[in-house]
Short mmCIF file of C-alpha atoms in Angstrom, two decimals:
data_model
loop_
_atom_site.label_atom_id
_atom_site.label_comp_id
_atom_site.label_asym_id
_atom_site.label_seq_id
_atom_site.Cartn_x
_atom_site.Cartn_y
_atom_site.Cartn_z
CA MET A 1 0.00 0.00 0.00
CA ASP A 2 3.03 2.30 0.30
CA GLN A 3 3.90 1.97 -3.38
CA GLU A 4 3.60 5.15 -5.48
CA PHE A 5 0.97 5.09 -8.21
CA HIS A 6 2.45 4.55 -11.67
CA ARG A 7 1.20 7.73 -13.37
CA ILE A 8 1.92 9.89 -10.34
CA LYS A 9 5.51 8.66 -10.36
CA ARG A 10 5.91 10.03 -13.89
CA LEU A 11 5.07 13.56 -12.73
CA PRO A 12 7.77 15.72 -11.12
CA PRO A 13 6.96 17.84 -8.07
CA TYR A 14 4.80 20.78 -9.14
CA VAL A 15 7.29 23.65 -9.25
CA PHE A 16 4.65 26.30 -8.73
CA ALA A 17 3.46 24.65 -5.51
CA GLU A 18 6.48 25.89 -3.56
CA VAL A 19 5.96 29.46 -4.71
CA ASN A 20 2.22 29.23 -4.02
CA ALA A 21 2.83 27.91 -0.52
CA MET A 22 5.28 30.73 0.17
CA LYS A 23 2.74 33.23 -1.12
CA ALA A 24 0.04 31.81 1.13
CA ARG A 25 2.32 32.01 4.18
CA ALA A 26 3.24 35.62 3.41
CA ARG A 27 -0.39 36.63 3.07
CA ALA A 28 -1.28 34.81 6.27
CA ASN A 29 1.36 36.97 7.96
CA GLY A 30 -0.33 40.10 6.65
CA GLU A 31 2.04 40.83 3.74
CA ASP A 32 0.59 42.50 0.66
CA ILE A 33 1.77 40.24 -2.17
CA ILE A 34 1.27 41.58 -5.69
CA ASP A 35 0.55 38.42 -7.64
CA PHE A 36 1.78 38.16 -11.24
CA GLY A 37 2.21 34.41 -10.96
CA MET A 38 -0.90 32.89 -12.49
CA GLY A 39 -2.50 33.66 -15.85
CA ASN A 40 -5.86 34.28 -14.20
CA PRO A 41 -7.82 37.25 -15.66
CA ASP A 42 -8.83 39.60 -12.87
CA GLN A 43 -11.66 41.45 -14.62
CA PRO A 44 -15.32 40.36 -14.69
CA THR A 45 -16.89 38.58 -17.60
CA PRO A 46 -18.74 41.12 -19.85
CA ALA A 47 -22.24 41.84 -18.59
CA HIS A 48 -24.14 40.68 -21.68
CA ILE A 49 -22.55 37.23 -21.38
CA VAL A 50 -23.44 36.96 -17.69
CA ASP A 51 -26.99 38.13 -18.44
CA LYS A 52 -27.40 35.37 -21.01
CA LEU A 53 -26.15 32.82 -18.47
CA VAL A 54 -28.72 34.00 -15.93
CA GLU A 55 -31.49 33.93 -18.52
CA ALA A 56 -30.62 30.42 -19.63
CA ALA A 57 -30.23 29.16 -16.07
CA ARG A 58 -33.83 30.15 -15.31
CA ASN A 59 -35.02 27.54 -17.78
CA PRO A 60 -35.52 24.29 -15.83
CA ARG A 61 -34.89 22.23 -18.98
CA ALA A 62 -31.33 23.57 -19.04
CA HIS A 63 -30.58 21.88 -15.70
CA ARG A 64 -30.41 18.39 -17.20
CA TYR A 65 -27.32 16.66 -18.53
CA SER A 66 -25.78 18.47 -21.46
CA MET A 67 -23.85 17.01 -24.42
CA SER A 68 -20.20 16.00 -24.11
CA ARG A 69 -19.56 17.26 -27.68
CA GLY A 70 -21.21 20.60 -26.90
CA ILE A 71 -24.63 21.93 -27.83
CA PRO A 72 -25.19 22.45 -31.58
CA GLY A 73 -25.62 26.21 -31.20
CA LEU A 74 -22.19 26.63 -29.65
CA ARG A 75 -20.49 24.46 -32.24
CA LYS A 76 -22.14 26.55 -34.97
CA ALA A 77 -20.96 29.72 -33.22
CA LEU A 78 -17.38 28.43 -33.25
CA SER A 79 -17.71 27.55 -36.94
CA ALA A 80 -18.90 31.09 -37.65
CA TYR A 81 -15.97 32.50 -35.67
CA TYR A 82 -13.45 30.52 -37.74
CA GLN A 83 -15.02 31.71 -40.96
CA ARG A 84 -15.16 35.32 -39.78
CA ARG A 85 -11.69 35.45 -38.24
CA PHE A 86 -9.61 33.08 -40.37
CA ALA A 87 -11.74 32.43 -43.50
CA VAL A 88 -11.62 28.73 -42.57
CA ASP A 89 -14.64 26.45 -43.00
CA ILE A 90 -15.33 24.23 -40.00
CA ASP A 91 -18.11 21.63 -40.10
CA PRO A 92 -19.89 22.08 -36.74
CA ASP A 93 -20.92 18.42 -36.70
CA SER A 94 -17.67 16.64 -37.56
CA GLU A 95 -14.79 19.14 -37.28
CA CYS A 96 -15.25 20.74 -33.86
CA ILE A 97 -16.06 19.86 -30.30
CA VAL A 98 -16.60 21.86 -27.11
CA THR A 99 -14.13 21.19 -24.31
CA LEU A 100 -13.95 22.10 -20.62
CA GLY A 101 -11.27 24.65 -21.40
CA SER A 102 -8.43 24.01 -23.83
CA LYS A 103 -6.39 22.28 -21.10
CA GLU A 104 -8.93 19.48 -20.71
CA GLY A 105 -9.19 19.06 -24.46
CA LEU A 106 -5.42 18.75 -24.90
CA ALA A 107 -5.10 16.24 -22.07
CA ASN A 108 -7.98 14.07 -23.23
CA LEU A 109 -6.85 14.06 -26.86
CA ALA A 110 -3.36 13.04 -25.70
CA ASN A 111 -4.97 10.18 -23.81
CA ALA A 112 -7.01 9.21 -26.88
CA ILE A 113 -4.13 8.95 -29.36
CA THR A 114 -1.15 7.87 -27.24
CA SER A 115 0.04 4.31 -26.73
CA PRO A 116 2.66 3.44 -24.08
CA GLY A 117 6.10 4.43 -25.34
CA ASP A 118 4.89 6.75 -28.11
CA VAL A 119 7.11 9.77 -28.75
CA VAL A 120 5.66 13.27 -29.02
CA LEU A 121 7.49 16.46 -30.04
CA VAL A 122 6.93 19.40 -27.69
CA PRO A 123 8.50 22.87 -27.63
CA ASN A 124 10.54 23.75 -24.55
CA PRO A 125 9.71 25.88 -22.64
CA SER A 126 5.98 25.32 -22.93
CA TYR A 127 2.75 25.28 -20.97
CA PRO A 128 2.93 22.21 -18.66
CA ILE A 129 -0.08 20.35 -20.07
CA HIS A 130 1.61 20.20 -23.49
CA PRO A 131 4.21 17.62 -22.41
CA TYR A 132 2.51 16.21 -19.33
CA GLY A 133 -0.76 15.41 -21.05
CA PHE A 134 1.20 12.89 -23.11
CA ILE A 135 3.39 11.74 -20.23
CA ILE A 136 0.29 10.99 -18.13
CA ALA A 137 -1.05 9.02 -21.11
CA GLY A 138 2.10 6.86 -21.14
CA GLY A 139 4.06 8.61 -23.87
CA SER A 140 7.51 10.18 -23.94
CA CYS A 141 8.44 13.69 -25.01
CA ARG A 142 11.29 14.90 -27.19
CA TYR A 143 11.81 18.63 -26.97
CA VAL A 144 12.34 21.08 -29.82
CA PRO A 145 13.13 24.83 -29.70
CA VAL A 146 10.18 27.08 -29.04
CA THR A 147 11.30 29.75 -31.54
CA PRO A 148 9.31 29.50 -34.80
CA ASP A 149 12.26 29.74 -37.13
CA ALA A 150 14.74 27.72 -39.20
CA GLU A 151 16.32 26.21 -36.08
CA PHE A 152 12.93 24.81 -35.08
CA LEU A 153 12.56 23.17 -38.49
CA ARG A 154 16.08 21.73 -38.35
CA ALA A 155 15.42 20.36 -34.86
CA LEU A 156 12.16 18.89 -36.08
CA ASP A 157 13.97 17.08 -38.86
CA ARG A 158 16.65 15.77 -36.48
CA ALA A 159 14.05 14.58 -34.02
CA VAL A 160 12.17 12.58 -36.62
CA ARG A 161 15.34 11.03 -38.06
CA HIS A 162 16.75 10.04 -34.68
CA SER A 163 13.66 9.09 -32.66
CA VAL A 164 12.70 5.45 -32.18
CA PRO A 165 9.82 4.94 -32.48
CA LYS A 166 8.95 7.73 -34.92
CA PRO A 167 7.07 10.62 -33.24
CA ILE A 168 3.29 10.42 -33.52
CA ALA A 169 2.49 14.09 -32.88
CA LEU A 170 3.84 17.62 -32.62
CA VAL A 171 2.51 20.26 -30.22
CA LEU A 172 2.56 23.92 -31.27
CA ASN A 173 1.54 26.97 -29.24
CA TYR A 174 1.63 30.43 -30.84
CA PRO A 175 1.15 33.01 -29.44
CA SER A 176 3.24 31.10 -26.94
CA ASN A 177 2.69 30.65 -23.23
CA PRO A 178 5.10 31.45 -21.60
CA THR A 179 7.39 33.10 -24.18
CA ALA A 180 4.80 35.25 -26.07
CA LEU A 181 6.45 34.31 -29.38
CA LEU A 182 4.39 34.51 -32.57
CA ALA A 183 4.29 32.30 -35.66
CA ASP A 184 3.33 33.32 -39.19
CA LEU A 185 1.67 31.44 -42.03
CA ASP A 186 4.99 30.75 -43.77
CA PHE A 187 6.20 28.88 -40.69
CA TYR A 188 2.93 26.98 -40.33
CA GLY A 189 3.08 26.06 -44.01
CA GLN A 190 6.52 24.50 -43.67
CA VAL A 191 5.51 22.59 -40.53
CA VAL A 192 2.33 21.25 -42.15
CA GLU A 193 4.26 20.11 -45.23
CA PHE A 194 6.88 18.37 -43.08
CA CYS A 195 4.35 16.65 -40.81
CA ARG A 196 2.14 15.53 -43.70
CA HIS A 197 5.19 13.96 -45.35
CA HIS A 198 6.11 12.08 -42.18
CA GLY A 199 2.60 11.19 -41.01
CA ILE A 200 2.75 13.24 -37.79
CA TRP A 201 -0.33 14.73 -36.15
CA ILE A 202 -0.25 18.41 -35.16
CA LEU A 203 -1.93 19.74 -32.02
CA SER A 204 -1.97 23.53 -32.10
CA ASP A 205 -2.87 25.54 -29.00
CA LEU A 206 -4.28 28.92 -30.06
CA ALA A 207 -5.64 30.00 -26.67
CA TYR A 208 -4.20 33.54 -27.02
CA SER A 209 -5.45 34.21 -30.55
CA GLU A 210 -7.19 37.45 -29.55
CA ILE A 211 -4.64 38.88 -27.10
CA TYR A 212 -2.14 40.65 -29.37
CA PHE A 213 -0.61 44.13 -29.54
CA ASP A 214 0.95 46.24 -32.30
CA VAL A 215 1.00 43.24 -34.67
CA GLU A 216 -1.25 41.55 -37.18
CA PRO A 217 -3.83 39.19 -35.64
CA PRO A 218 -2.19 35.80 -35.07
CA PRO A 219 -3.10 33.26 -37.75
CA SER A 220 -4.56 29.79 -37.41
CA ILE A 221 -2.64 26.75 -38.64
CA LEU A 222 -5.93 25.63 -40.23
CA GLN A 223 -5.50 28.42 -42.76
CA ILE A 224 -2.81 26.31 -44.44
CA PRO A 225 -4.20 24.20 -47.32
CA GLY A 226 -4.25 20.56 -46.27
CA ALA A 227 -3.73 21.32 -42.58
CA LYS A 228 -7.01 19.69 -41.62
CA ASP A 229 -5.62 16.41 -42.95
CA ILE A 230 -3.32 16.21 -39.91
CA ALA A 231 -4.02 19.10 -37.51
CA VAL A 232 -6.41 20.00 -34.75
CA GLU A 233 -6.45 23.36 -33.01
CA PHE A 234 -7.50 24.32 -29.50
CA THR A 235 -9.03 27.67 -28.59
CA SER A 236 -10.48 29.03 -25.39
CA MET A 237 -12.97 31.57 -24.05
CA SER A 238 -10.90 32.13 -20.91
CA LYS A 239 -8.67 35.02 -21.96
CA THR A 240 -10.65 36.42 -24.89
CA TYR A 241 -13.79 37.09 -22.85
CA ASN A 242 -12.53 37.02 -19.23
CA MET A 243 -14.16 33.61 -18.71
CA PRO A 244 -11.46 31.44 -17.05
CA GLY A 245 -13.69 29.91 -14.40
CA TRP A 246 -16.42 29.08 -16.90
CA ARG A 247 -14.19 26.35 -18.41
CA ILE A 248 -15.20 26.59 -22.05
CA GLY A 249 -12.85 25.84 -24.91
CA PHE A 250 -12.87 24.13 -28.29
CA ALA A 251 -11.02 21.76 -30.57
CA ALA A 252 -11.41 22.19 -34.32
CA GLY A 253 -9.87 20.56 -37.37
CA ASN A 254 -9.12 16.98 -38.39
CA LYS A 255 -12.22 14.78 -38.28
CA LYS A 256 -10.41 11.68 -37.01
CA LEU A 257 -8.84 13.55 -34.08
CA ILE A 258 -12.13 15.27 -33.27
CA ALA A 259 -13.92 11.91 -33.29
CA ALA A 260 -11.26 10.38 -31.04
CA LEU A 261 -11.61 13.23 -28.56
CA GLY A 262 -15.40 12.92 -28.69
CA ARG A 263 -15.18 9.20 -28.00
CA ILE A 264 -12.99 9.72 -24.94
CA LYS A 265 -15.16 12.56 -23.63
CA SER A 266 -18.32 10.51 -24.02
CA TYR A 267 -16.97 8.23 -21.28
CA LEU A 268 -15.69 11.01 -19.02
CA ASP A 269 -18.15 13.91 -18.97
CA TYR A 270 -21.54 15.20 -20.01
CA GLY A 271 -20.20 18.51 -21.21
CA ALA A 272 -20.34 21.91 -19.57
CA PHE A 273 -23.53 23.15 -17.89
CA THR A 274 -25.91 24.07 -20.75
CA PRO A 275 -26.49 27.69 -19.64
CA ILE A 276 -22.73 28.25 -19.76
CA GLN A 277 -22.68 26.97 -23.33
CA VAL A 278 -25.62 29.20 -24.25
CA ALA A 279 -23.79 32.20 -22.79
CA ALA A 280 -20.62 31.22 -24.66
CA SER A 281 -22.63 31.17 -27.88
CA ALA A 282 -23.84 34.69 -27.10
CA ALA A 283 -20.22 35.77 -26.56
CA LEU A 284 -19.05 34.45 -29.95
CA ASN A 285 -22.10 35.66 -31.86
CA GLY A 286 -22.57 38.97 -30.11
CA PRO A 287 -20.79 42.35 -30.18
CA GLN A 288 -17.00 42.09 -29.96
CA ASP A 289 -16.34 45.51 -28.42
CA CYS A 290 -15.57 43.75 -25.14
CA VAL A 291 -12.73 41.82 -26.81
CA ASP A 292 -11.21 45.07 -28.08
CA GLU A 293 -11.47 46.54 -24.57
CA ILE A 294 -9.83 43.51 -22.97
CA ARG A 295 -7.02 43.59 -25.51
CA ALA A 296 -6.49 47.33 -24.89
CA MET A 297 -6.40 46.72 -21.13
CA TYR A 298 -3.64 44.13 -21.44
CA LYS A 299 -1.69 46.40 -23.79
CA ASP A 300 -1.89 49.23 -21.28
CA ARG A 301 -0.75 46.99 -18.45
CA ARG A 302 2.07 45.65 -20.60
CA ASP A 303 3.30 49.16 -21.34
CA VAL A 304 3.19 50.20 -17.68
CA LEU A 305 5.06 47.06 -16.62
CA ILE A 306 7.74 47.07 -19.31
CA GLU A 307 8.45 50.79 -19.13
CA GLY A 308 8.65 50.58 -15.36
CA LEU A 309 10.97 47.59 -15.36
CA HIS A 310 13.25 49.23 -17.91
CA ALA A 311 13.42 52.32 -15.70
CA ALA A 312 14.27 50.04 -12.77
CA GLY A 313 17.15 48.53 -14.75
CA TRP A 314 15.51 45.23 -15.65
CA GLN A 315 15.59 44.79 -19.43
CA VAL A 316 12.49 42.73 -20.17
CA PRO A 317 11.35 42.39 -23.81
CA SER A 318 7.92 43.81 -24.57
CA PRO A 319 5.59 40.91 -25.42
CA PRO A 320 3.80 41.26 -28.78
CA ALA A 321 0.94 39.03 -27.61
CA THR A 322 -0.53 37.00 -24.71
CA MET A 323 -1.00 38.25 -21.17
CA PHE A 324 2.57 37.45 -20.10
CA ALA A 325 6.04 38.95 -20.15
CA TRP A 326 8.87 36.42 -20.43
CA ALA A 327 11.56 38.06 -18.34
CA PRO A 328 15.23 37.03 -18.34
CA ILE A 329 16.55 36.92 -14.78
CA PRO A 330 18.75 39.99 -14.16
CA PRO A 331 22.44 39.06 -14.63
CA ALA A 332 23.31 39.65 -10.98
CA PHE A 333 20.82 36.95 -9.96
CA ALA A 334 21.19 34.55 -12.88
CA HIS A 335 23.17 32.04 -10.82
CA LEU A 336 20.18 31.51 -8.55
CA GLY A 337 17.91 29.94 -11.16
CA SER A 338 14.27 30.82 -11.61
CA LEU A 339 12.81 29.16 -8.53
CA GLU A 340 15.19 30.77 -6.03
CA PHE A 341 14.96 34.12 -7.81
CA SER A 342 11.15 33.94 -7.67
CA LYS A 343 11.26 33.21 -3.95
CA LEU A 344 13.72 36.06 -3.40
CA LEU A 345 11.54 38.47 -5.36
CA MET A 346 8.52 37.56 -3.29
CA ARG A 347 10.36 37.79 0.01
CA GLU A 348 12.11 41.08 -0.69
CA ALA A 349 9.79 42.88 -3.13
CA GLN A 350 6.44 41.29 -2.25
CA VAL A 351 5.95 40.38 -5.92
CA ALA A 352 4.98 36.87 -7.02
CA VAL A 353 6.00 35.59 -10.47
CA ALA A 354 6.06 32.14 -12.07
CA PRO A 355 9.53 30.49 -12.15
CA GLY A 356 10.51 29.59 -15.70
CA ILE A 357 11.70 26.11 -14.71
CA GLY A 358 8.03 25.20 -14.33
CA PHE A 359 7.71 25.44 -18.12
CA GLY A 360 10.70 23.24 -18.90
CA GLU A 361 14.42 23.07 -18.31
CA TYR A 362 15.16 25.71 -20.95
CA GLY A 363 13.02 28.19 -19.04
CA ASP A 364 15.19 28.26 -15.94
CA SER A 365 16.86 31.55 -16.92
CA TYR A 366 13.49 33.33 -16.99
CA VAL A 367 10.42 34.14 -14.96
CA ARG A 368 6.93 34.66 -16.33
CA ILE A 369 5.11 37.83 -15.29
CA GLY A 370 1.34 37.84 -15.77
CA LEU A 371 -0.48 41.04 -16.73
CA VAL A 372 -3.12 40.33 -14.12
CA GLU A 373 -2.89 43.36 -11.82
CA ASN A 374 -4.29 46.83 -12.50
CA ARG A 375 -2.18 49.89 -13.34
CA HIS A 376 -1.91 51.01 -9.70
CA ARG A 377 -0.80 47.61 -8.45
CA THR A 378 1.58 47.18 -11.38
CA ARG A 379 3.24 50.51 -10.64
CA GLN A 380 3.56 49.54 -6.98
CA ALA A 381 5.18 46.26 -8.01
CA VAL A 382 7.64 48.10 -10.24
CA ARG A 383 8.60 50.43 -7.37
CA ASN A 384 9.14 47.43 -5.10
CA ILE A 385 11.26 45.71 -7.74
CA LYS A 386 13.34 48.82 -8.32
CA THR A 387 14.13 49.04 -4.61
CA PHE A 388 14.88 45.32 -4.50
CA LEU A 389 17.24 45.44 -7.47
CA GLY A 390 19.08 48.48 -6.12
CA ASN A 391 19.54 47.01 -2.67
CA TYR A 392 20.44 43.55 -3.78
CA ASP A 393 23.08 44.67 -6.25
CA LYS A 394 24.91 46.04 -3.22
CA VAL A 395 24.22 42.98 -1.09
CA LEU A 396 25.49 40.59 -3.76
CA GLU A 397 28.57 42.72 -4.30
CA GLU A 398 29.35 42.75 -0.58
CA SER A 399 28.71 39.00 -0.37
CA GLU A 400 31.16 38.39 -3.22
CA LYS A 401 33.83 40.52 -1.53
CA GLN A 402 33.46 38.56 1.67
CA ARG A 403 33.70 35.27 -0.19
CA LYS A 404 36.96 36.29 -1.88
CA SER A 405 38.59 37.88 1.19
CA PRO A 406 41.02 35.69 3.18
CA GLY A 407 39.88 34.44 6.53
CA PRO A 408 41.33 35.70 9.84
#
């Protein structure tokens, strides 16, 4: 009875748990922690979406079991969104399915298509469910660079030539969480051509499709001719409409993958509460001013954060998309690694961030900063960080002098 469960043994300790526990202790002691750690939208869901939820919930017929594939009206709304946004035709009956957020969809599709020992290609760093959905399902991951460029394509080729067995799938995520990198249609075209040639499925996570700044709207991989032969794409209502707790997302694309996901889900759930799906339909079909406002809010927060950090001496690149800044650890603290630097930042500046190691080994030189606090709180965090960086430069310098000085 003391033996560890097989699948649990395959999962490393959750890196964020240590930071979260430290945050909880600090708050219990009365400290005011400014929390940039989790990608959890802090603003309310737009009123017209909530009103539709309330209206639908008053119908007693809506209180029964729903459909694991999603109600027809919501699947049609997603199809209309793809046509409107990407000029891509999606059959609402065979090429899309409603998921309990994109995370659930990714994990269940991984479980549907993975046999023990299968190899899957995953960018590193990446959102944890991208590799661990497959690891939980019994597969193994081979990592490729996250940057959507020629090096990625070369690494992809090497991985296929030198992996035994041959990889069954490739995970993509642009705009990327945590790095905020973007991909263009030329890159997607080359990846689709390569994967079609080698018989590799593509799982594309497009959860941040509507959170972009100063750039063209991010494309969908399904815009590439022939992509639906091998690709499925996941989207989400969480960030676009401030609906994280509603747990509504979608998968769209290849019919065989959609059918496999539907088969798995039919055994595991009855779908989201019907009134939530009705409200999600209203969000997709209704006025999109709220999306523009949410995007503008994140852009404003990004500008306040990045300008403030630059003024404080921390050179963090300005993210072109997503609700995250991917921040290289300041050189003076680089030797600490992301977990210890995150703990130090919380202890000394009362600012919580996500350690990059939680997104893969190649993230350990970074921390992820979520744009989830308002302008006032963001400015306060920047002031705290500026004081921290100034003081700790001196502390580290003095510590180094003491280390090098001869003993008595």
